[in-house]
Tab-separated table of C-alpha atoms in Angstrom:
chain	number	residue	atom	x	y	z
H	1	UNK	CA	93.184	68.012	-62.354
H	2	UNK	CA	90.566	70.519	-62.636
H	3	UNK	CA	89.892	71.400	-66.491
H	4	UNK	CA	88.039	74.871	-66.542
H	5	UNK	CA	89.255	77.883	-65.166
H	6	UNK	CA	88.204	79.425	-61.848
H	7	UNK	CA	85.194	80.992	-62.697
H	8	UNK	CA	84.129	77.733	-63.967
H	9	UNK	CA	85.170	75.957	-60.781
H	10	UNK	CA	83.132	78.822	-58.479
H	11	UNK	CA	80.259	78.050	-60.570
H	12	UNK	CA	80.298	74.614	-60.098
H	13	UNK	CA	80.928	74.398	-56.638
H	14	UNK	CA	78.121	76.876	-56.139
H	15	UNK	CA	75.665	74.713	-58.097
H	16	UNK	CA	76.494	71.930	-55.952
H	17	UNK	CA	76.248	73.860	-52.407
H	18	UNK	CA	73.137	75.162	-53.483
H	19	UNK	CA	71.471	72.187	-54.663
H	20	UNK	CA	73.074	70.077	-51.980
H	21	UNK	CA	71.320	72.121	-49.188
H	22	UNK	CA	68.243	72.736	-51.318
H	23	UNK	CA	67.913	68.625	-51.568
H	24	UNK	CA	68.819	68.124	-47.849
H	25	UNK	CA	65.740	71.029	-46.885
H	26	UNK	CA	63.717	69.419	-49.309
H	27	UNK	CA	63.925	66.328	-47.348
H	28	UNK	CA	63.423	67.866	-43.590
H	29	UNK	CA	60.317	69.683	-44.824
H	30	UNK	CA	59.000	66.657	-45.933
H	31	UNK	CA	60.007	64.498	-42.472
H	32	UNK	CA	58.102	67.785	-40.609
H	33	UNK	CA	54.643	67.673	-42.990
H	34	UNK	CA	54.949	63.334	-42.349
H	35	UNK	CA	55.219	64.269	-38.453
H	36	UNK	CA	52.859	66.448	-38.380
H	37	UNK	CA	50.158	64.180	-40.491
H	38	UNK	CA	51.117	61.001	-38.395
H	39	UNK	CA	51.583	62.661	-35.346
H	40	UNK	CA	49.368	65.412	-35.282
H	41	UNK	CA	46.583	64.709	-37.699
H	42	UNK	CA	44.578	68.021	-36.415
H	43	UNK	CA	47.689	70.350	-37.546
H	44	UNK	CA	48.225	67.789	-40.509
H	45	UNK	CA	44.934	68.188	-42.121
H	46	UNK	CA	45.390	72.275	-42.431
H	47	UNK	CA	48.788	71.188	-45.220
H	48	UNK	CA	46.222	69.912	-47.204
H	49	UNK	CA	43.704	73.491	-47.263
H	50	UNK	CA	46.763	75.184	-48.046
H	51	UNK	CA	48.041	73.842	-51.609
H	52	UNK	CA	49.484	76.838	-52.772
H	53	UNK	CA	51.365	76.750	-49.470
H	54	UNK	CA	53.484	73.796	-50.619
H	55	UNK	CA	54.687	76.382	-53.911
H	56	UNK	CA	55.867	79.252	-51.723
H	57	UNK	CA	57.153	77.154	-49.227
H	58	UNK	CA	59.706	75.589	-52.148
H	59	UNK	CA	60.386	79.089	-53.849
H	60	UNK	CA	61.173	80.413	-50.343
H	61	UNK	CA	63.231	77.854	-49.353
H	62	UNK	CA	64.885	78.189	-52.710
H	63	UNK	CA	65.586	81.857	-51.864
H	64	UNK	CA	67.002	81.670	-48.298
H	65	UNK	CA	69.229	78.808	-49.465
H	66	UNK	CA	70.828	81.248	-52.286
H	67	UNK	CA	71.885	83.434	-49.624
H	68	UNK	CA	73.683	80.344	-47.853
H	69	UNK	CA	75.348	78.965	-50.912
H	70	UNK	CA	76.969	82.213	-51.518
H	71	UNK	CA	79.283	83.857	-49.507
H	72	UNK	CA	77.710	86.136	-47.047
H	73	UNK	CA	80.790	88.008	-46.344
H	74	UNK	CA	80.467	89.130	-50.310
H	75	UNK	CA	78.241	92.194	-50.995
H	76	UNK	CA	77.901	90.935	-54.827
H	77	UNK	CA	75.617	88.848	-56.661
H	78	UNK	CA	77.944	86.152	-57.515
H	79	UNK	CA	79.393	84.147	-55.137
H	80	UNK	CA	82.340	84.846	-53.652
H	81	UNK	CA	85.360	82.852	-55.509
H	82	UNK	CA	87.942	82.733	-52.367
H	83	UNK	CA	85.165	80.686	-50.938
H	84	UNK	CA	84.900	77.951	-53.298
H	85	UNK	CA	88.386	76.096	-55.023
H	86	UNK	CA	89.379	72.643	-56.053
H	87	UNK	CA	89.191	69.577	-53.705
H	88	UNK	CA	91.952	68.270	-52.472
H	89	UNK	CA	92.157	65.882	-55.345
H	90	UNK	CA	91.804	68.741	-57.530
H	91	UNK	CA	89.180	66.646	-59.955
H	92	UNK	CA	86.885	68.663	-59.144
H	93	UNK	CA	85.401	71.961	-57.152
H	94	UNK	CA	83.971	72.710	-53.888
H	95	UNK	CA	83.663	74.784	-50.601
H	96	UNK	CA	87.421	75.418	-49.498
H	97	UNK	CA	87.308	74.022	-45.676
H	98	UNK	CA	90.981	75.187	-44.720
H	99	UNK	CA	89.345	79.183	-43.973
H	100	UNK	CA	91.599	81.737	-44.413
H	101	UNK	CA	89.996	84.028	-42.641
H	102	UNK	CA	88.042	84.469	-39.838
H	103	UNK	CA	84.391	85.024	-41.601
H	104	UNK	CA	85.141	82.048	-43.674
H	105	UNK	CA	85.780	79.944	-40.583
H	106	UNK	CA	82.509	81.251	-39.033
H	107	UNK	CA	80.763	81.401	-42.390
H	108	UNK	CA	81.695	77.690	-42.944
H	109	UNK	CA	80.829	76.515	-39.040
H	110	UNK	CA	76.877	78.216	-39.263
H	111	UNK	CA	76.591	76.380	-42.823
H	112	UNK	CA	77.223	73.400	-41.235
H	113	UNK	CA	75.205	73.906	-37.920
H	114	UNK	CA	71.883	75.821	-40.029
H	115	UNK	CA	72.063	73.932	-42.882
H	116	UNK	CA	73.750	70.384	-42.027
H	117	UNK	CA	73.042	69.440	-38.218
H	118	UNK	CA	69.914	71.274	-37.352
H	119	UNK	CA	68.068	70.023	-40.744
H	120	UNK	CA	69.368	66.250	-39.981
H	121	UNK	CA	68.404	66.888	-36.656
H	122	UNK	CA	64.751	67.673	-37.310
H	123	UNK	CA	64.792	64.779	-39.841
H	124	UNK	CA	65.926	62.432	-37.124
H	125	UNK	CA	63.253	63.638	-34.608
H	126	UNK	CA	60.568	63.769	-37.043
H	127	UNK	CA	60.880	59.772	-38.075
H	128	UNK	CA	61.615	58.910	-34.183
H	129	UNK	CA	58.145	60.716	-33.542
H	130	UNK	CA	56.590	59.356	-36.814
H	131	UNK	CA	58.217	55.385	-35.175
H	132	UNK	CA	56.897	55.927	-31.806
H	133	UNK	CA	53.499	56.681	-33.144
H	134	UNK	CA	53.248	54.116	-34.868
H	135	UNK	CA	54.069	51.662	-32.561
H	136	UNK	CA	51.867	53.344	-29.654
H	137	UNK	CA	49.199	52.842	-31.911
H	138	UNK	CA	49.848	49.680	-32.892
H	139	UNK	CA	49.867	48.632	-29.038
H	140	UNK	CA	46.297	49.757	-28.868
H	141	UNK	CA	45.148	47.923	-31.563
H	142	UNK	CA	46.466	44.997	-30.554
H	143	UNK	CA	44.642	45.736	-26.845
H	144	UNK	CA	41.484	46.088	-29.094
């Protein structure tokens, strides 16, 4: 069973929503810059003028993500803690995915959409592009 008390539990299920989607952005950034350096190497080459890009891109990210992980039907800083109770096992503490509302159920469907299917998406199309290019290029080597 679940040890702490429910602020505890919030707080730890917030923690892992937010650094769940902050990993999972992370990694589709990082599939778009590849993409665009393999792909595209004119675009590419302007990520590597813009260093300071790379730190405002992260604390940005960082930022929007915050907004996700908390409940955006709650005006206050905190997350919301209707939105976040023991798993079913009750070991531990996460989103709660039977809604009991309506802007739960809608707050819970565009976190998975904007933050879980679009992101995997772009990751999925990025390496596909990244693939093909290689092996185009590969062809015309071996034509060489």
């Amino acid at each position: 069973r679940w040890l702490f008390n429910q602020a505890v539990c919030t707080l730890y299920a917030f923690c892992g929503v937010l650094f769940g989607l902050c990993s999972l952005t992370s990694l589709t950034v990082l599939s778009t810059v590849c993409c665009l350096k393999v792909c595209y190497p004119a675009y590419g080459r302007c990520w590597d003028a813009l260093s300071d890009l790379y730190l405002h891109l992260s604390v940005n990210i960082t930022l929007f993500l915050l907004l996700w992980a908390r409940s955006t039907s709650s005006g206050k800083a905190l997350p919301q803690s209707n939105l976040y109770g023991p798993e079913p096992y009750g070991t531990a503490c996460c989103i709660t995915w039977k809604a009991s509302s309506r802007e739960a159920t809608l707050y819970i469907l565009a976190l998975f959409i904007f933050c879980y299917l679009l992101p995997c998406l772009l990751i999925l199309v990025s390496y596909s592009l990244i693939l093909w290019t290689v092996r185009v290029s590969r062809r015309a080597v071996r034509q060489h």
